[in-house]
mmCIF file of C-alpha atoms and ligand atoms in Angstrom:
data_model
loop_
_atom_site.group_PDB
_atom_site.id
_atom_site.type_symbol
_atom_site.label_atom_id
_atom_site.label_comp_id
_atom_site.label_asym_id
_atom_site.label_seq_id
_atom_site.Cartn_x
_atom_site.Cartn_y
_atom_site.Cartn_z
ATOM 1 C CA UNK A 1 -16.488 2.258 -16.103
ATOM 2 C CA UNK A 2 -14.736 4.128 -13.143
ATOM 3 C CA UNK A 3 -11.901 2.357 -11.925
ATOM 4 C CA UNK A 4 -11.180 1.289 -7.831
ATOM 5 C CA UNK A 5 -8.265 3.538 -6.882
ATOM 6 C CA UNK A 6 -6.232 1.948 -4.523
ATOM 7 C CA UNK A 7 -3.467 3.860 -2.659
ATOM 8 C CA UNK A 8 -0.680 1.754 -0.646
ATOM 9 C CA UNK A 9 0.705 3.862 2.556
ATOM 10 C CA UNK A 10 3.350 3.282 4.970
ATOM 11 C CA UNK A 11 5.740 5.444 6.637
ATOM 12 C CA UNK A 12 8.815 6.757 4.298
ATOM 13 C CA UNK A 13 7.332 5.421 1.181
ATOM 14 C CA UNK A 14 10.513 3.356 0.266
ATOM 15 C CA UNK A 15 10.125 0.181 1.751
ATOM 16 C CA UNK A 16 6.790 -1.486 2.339
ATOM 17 C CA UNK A 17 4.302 1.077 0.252
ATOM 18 C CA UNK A 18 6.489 0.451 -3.053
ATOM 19 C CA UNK A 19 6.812 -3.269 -2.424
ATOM 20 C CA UNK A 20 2.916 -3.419 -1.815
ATOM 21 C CA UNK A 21 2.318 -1.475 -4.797
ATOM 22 C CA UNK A 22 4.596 -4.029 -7.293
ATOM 23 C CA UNK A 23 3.122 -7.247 -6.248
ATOM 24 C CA UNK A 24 -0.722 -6.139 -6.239
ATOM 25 C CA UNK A 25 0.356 -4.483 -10.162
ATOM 26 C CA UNK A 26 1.640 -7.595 -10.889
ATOM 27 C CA UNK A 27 -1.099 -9.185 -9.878
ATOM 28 C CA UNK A 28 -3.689 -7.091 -11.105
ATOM 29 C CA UNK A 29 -2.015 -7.609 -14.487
ATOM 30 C CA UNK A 30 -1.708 -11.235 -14.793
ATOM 31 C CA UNK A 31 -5.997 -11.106 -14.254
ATOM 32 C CA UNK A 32 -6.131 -8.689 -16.945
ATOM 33 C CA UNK A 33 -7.415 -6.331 -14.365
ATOM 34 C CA UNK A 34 -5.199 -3.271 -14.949
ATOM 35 C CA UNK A 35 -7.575 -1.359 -16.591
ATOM 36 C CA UNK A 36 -10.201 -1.735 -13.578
ATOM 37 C CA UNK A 37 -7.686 -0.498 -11.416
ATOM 38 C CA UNK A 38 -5.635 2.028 -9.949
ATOM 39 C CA UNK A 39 -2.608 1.372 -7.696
ATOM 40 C CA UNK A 40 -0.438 4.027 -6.178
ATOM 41 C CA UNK A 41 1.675 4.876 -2.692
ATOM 42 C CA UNK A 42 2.956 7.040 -1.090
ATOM 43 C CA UNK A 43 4.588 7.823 2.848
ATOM 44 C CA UNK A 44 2.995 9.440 5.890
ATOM 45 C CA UNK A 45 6.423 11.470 5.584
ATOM 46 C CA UNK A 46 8.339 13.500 3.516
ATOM 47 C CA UNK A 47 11.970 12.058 4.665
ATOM 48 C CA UNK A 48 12.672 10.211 1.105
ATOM 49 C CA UNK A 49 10.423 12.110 -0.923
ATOM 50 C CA UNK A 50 11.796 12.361 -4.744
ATOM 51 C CA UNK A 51 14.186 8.796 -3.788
ATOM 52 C CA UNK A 52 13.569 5.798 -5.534
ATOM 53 C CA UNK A 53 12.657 2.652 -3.236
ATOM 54 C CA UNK A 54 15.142 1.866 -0.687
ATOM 55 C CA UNK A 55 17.803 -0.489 -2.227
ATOM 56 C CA UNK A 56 17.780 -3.663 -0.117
ATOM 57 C CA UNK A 57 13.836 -3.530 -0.594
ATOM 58 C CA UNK A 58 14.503 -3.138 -4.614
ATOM 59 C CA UNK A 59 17.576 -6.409 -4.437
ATOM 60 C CA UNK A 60 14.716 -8.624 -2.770
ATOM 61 C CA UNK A 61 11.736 -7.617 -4.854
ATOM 62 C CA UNK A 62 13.858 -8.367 -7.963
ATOM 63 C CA UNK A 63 14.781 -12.128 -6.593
ATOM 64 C CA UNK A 64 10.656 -12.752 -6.851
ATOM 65 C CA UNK A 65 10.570 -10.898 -10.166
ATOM 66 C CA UNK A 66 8.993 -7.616 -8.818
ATOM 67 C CA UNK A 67 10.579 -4.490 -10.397
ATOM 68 C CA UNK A 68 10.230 -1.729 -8.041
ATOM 69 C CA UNK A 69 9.493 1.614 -10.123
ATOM 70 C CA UNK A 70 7.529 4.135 -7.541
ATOM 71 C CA UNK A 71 9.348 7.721 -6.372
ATOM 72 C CA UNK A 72 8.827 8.567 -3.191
ATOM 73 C CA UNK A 73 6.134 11.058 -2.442
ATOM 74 C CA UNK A 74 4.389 12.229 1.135
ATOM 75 C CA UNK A 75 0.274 11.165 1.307
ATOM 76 C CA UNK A 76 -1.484 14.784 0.682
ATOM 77 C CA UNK A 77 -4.199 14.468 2.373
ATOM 78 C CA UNK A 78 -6.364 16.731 0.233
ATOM 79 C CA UNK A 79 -5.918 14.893 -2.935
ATOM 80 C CA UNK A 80 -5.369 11.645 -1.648
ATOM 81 C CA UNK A 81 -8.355 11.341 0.277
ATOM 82 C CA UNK A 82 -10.525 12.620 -1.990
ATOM 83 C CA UNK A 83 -9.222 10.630 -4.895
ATOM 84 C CA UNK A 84 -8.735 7.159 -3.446
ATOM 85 C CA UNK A 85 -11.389 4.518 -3.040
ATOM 86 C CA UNK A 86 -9.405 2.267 -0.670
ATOM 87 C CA UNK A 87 -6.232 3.962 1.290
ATOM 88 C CA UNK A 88 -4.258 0.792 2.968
ATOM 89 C CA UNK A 89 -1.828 1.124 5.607
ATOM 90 C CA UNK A 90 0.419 -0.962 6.155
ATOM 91 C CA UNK A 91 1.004 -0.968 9.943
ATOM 92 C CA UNK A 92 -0.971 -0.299 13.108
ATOM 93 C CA UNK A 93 0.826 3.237 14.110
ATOM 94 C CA UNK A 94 0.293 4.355 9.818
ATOM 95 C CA UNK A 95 -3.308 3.455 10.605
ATOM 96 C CA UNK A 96 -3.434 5.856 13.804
ATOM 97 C CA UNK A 97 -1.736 8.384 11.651
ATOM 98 C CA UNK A 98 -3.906 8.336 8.938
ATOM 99 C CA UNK A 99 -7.162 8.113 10.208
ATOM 100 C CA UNK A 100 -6.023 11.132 12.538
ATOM 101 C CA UNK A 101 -5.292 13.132 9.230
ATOM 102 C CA UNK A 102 -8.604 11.793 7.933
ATOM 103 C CA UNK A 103 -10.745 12.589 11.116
ATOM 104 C CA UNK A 104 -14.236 13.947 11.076
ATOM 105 C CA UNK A 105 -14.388 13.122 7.146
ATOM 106 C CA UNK A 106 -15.400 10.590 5.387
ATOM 107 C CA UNK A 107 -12.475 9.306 3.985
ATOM 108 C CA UNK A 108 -11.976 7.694 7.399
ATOM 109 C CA UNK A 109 -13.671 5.019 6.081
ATOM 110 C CA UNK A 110 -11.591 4.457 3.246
ATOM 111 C CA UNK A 111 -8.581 3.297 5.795
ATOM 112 C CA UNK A 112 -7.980 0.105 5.890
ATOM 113 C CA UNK A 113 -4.580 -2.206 7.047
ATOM 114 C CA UNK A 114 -2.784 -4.304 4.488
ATOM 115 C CA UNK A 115 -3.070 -7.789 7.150
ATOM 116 C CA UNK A 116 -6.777 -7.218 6.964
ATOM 117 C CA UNK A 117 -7.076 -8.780 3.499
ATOM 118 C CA UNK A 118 -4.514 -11.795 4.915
ATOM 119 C CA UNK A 119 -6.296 -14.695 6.535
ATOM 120 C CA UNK A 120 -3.758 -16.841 6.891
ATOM 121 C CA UNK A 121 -0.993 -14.180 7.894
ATOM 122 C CA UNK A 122 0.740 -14.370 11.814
ATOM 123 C CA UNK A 123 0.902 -10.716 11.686
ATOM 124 C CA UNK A 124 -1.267 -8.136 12.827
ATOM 125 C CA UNK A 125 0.794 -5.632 10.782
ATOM 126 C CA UNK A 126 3.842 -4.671 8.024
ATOM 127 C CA UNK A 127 6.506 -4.854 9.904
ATOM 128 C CA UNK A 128 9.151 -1.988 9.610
ATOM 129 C CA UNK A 129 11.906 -3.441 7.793
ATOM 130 C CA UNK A 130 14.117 -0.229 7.597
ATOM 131 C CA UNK A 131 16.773 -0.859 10.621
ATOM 132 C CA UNK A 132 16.301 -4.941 10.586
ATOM 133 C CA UNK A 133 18.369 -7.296 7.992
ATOM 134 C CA UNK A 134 17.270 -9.494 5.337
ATOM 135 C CA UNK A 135 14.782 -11.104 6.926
ATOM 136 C CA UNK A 136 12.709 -8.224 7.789
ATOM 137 C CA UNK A 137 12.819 -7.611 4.097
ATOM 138 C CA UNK A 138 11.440 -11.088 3.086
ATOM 139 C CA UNK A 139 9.010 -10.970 5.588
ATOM 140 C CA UNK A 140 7.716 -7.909 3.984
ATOM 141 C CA UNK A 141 7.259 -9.761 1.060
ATOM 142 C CA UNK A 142 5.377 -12.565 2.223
ATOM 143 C CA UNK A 143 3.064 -10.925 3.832
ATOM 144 C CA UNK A 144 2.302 -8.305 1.010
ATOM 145 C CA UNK A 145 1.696 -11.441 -1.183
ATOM 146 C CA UNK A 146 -0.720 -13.420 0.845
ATOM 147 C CA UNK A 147 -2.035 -9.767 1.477
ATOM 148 C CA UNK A 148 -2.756 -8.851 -2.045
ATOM 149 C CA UNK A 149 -3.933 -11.836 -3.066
ATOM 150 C CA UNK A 150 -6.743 -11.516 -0.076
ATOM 151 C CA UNK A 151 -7.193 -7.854 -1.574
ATOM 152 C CA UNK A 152 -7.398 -8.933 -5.126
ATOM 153 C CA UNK A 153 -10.183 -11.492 -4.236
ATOM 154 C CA UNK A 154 -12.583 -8.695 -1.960
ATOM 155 C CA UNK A 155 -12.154 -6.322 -5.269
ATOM 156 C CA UNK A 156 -13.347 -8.961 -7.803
ATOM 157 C CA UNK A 157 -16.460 -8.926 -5.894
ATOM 158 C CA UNK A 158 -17.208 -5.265 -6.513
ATOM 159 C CA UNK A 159 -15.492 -4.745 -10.176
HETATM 160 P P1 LIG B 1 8.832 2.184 4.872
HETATM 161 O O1 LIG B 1 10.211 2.012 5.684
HETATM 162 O O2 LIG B 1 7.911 2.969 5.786
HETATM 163 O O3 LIG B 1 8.361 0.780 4.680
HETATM 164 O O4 LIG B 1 9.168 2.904 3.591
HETATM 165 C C1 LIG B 1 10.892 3.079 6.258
HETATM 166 C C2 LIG B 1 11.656 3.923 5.469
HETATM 167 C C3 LIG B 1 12.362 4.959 6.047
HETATM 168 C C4 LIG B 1 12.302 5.159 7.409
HETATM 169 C C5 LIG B 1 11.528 4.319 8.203
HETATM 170 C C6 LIG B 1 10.814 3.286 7.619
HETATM 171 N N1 LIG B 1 13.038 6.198 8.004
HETATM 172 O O5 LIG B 1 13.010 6.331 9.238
HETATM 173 O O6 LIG B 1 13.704 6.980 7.286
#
């Protein structure tokens, strides 16, 4: 059976995109899901591309037991919109960006925002944690769990 591809985005591919792509893994995992599907991320810019996740994001994933592995890489748009079934930014300016990359085709409709899958969540968006301190960085966290958990329940419906 084909699997959902899901591909996390955000903007240098260090921060949010990484974090979002560790808790929905483990998540995915702990349902036995992992072989239904697909996770990646990647950054609407090239800035850190080949750099391992940003190390204050890496200190507080590891404090909730998430073990941040991804690289860096830029979204290319001919691959990645082709490939992915669900393409999830993570704020509202990634959207814009991405949906102009994707415009007039119809991976447009394969762009959706993380807070979308999070009832509960204050937040219309990610919030940029890159210049902030470490409560930007939690933050991040929070809402990428609610998020994914809101994710993981509209997938179950169509796996
Ligand atoms: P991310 O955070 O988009 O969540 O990975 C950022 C990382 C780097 C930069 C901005 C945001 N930067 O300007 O280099």
């Amino acid at each position: 059976m084909d699997k959902k591809k899901i591909l996390f985005v955000c903007l240098g591919n260090i921060c949010r995109s990484p974090s979002a792509e560790a808790v929905f893994r483990g998540m995915v995992e702990k349902e036995g899901l992992a072989d239904r599907i697909e996770i990646d991320s990647a950054g609407l810019t090239d800035y850190h591309a080949g750099e391992p996740a940003d190390e204050r994001m890496q200190k507080h994933a590891q404090k909730r037991g998430y073990h941040l592995t991804s690289i860096s890489r830029p979204v290319d748009p001919d691959v990645d919109f082709e490939r992915y079934d669900m393409i999830i930014a993570m704020d509202n300016q990634n959207m814009r960006d991405l949906e102009r990359l994707a415009e007039g085709t119809p991976a447009v409709n394969r762009i959706f925002k993380m807070t979308d899958f999070c009832s509960e969540c204050p937040y219309d968006e990610v919030p940029d944690p890159y210049y902030g301190g470490d409560e930007g960085f939690e933050l991040v966290l929070d809402l990428l769990e609610q998020a994914c958990g809101g994710l993981l329940n509209f997938l179950k419906e169509q796996i």
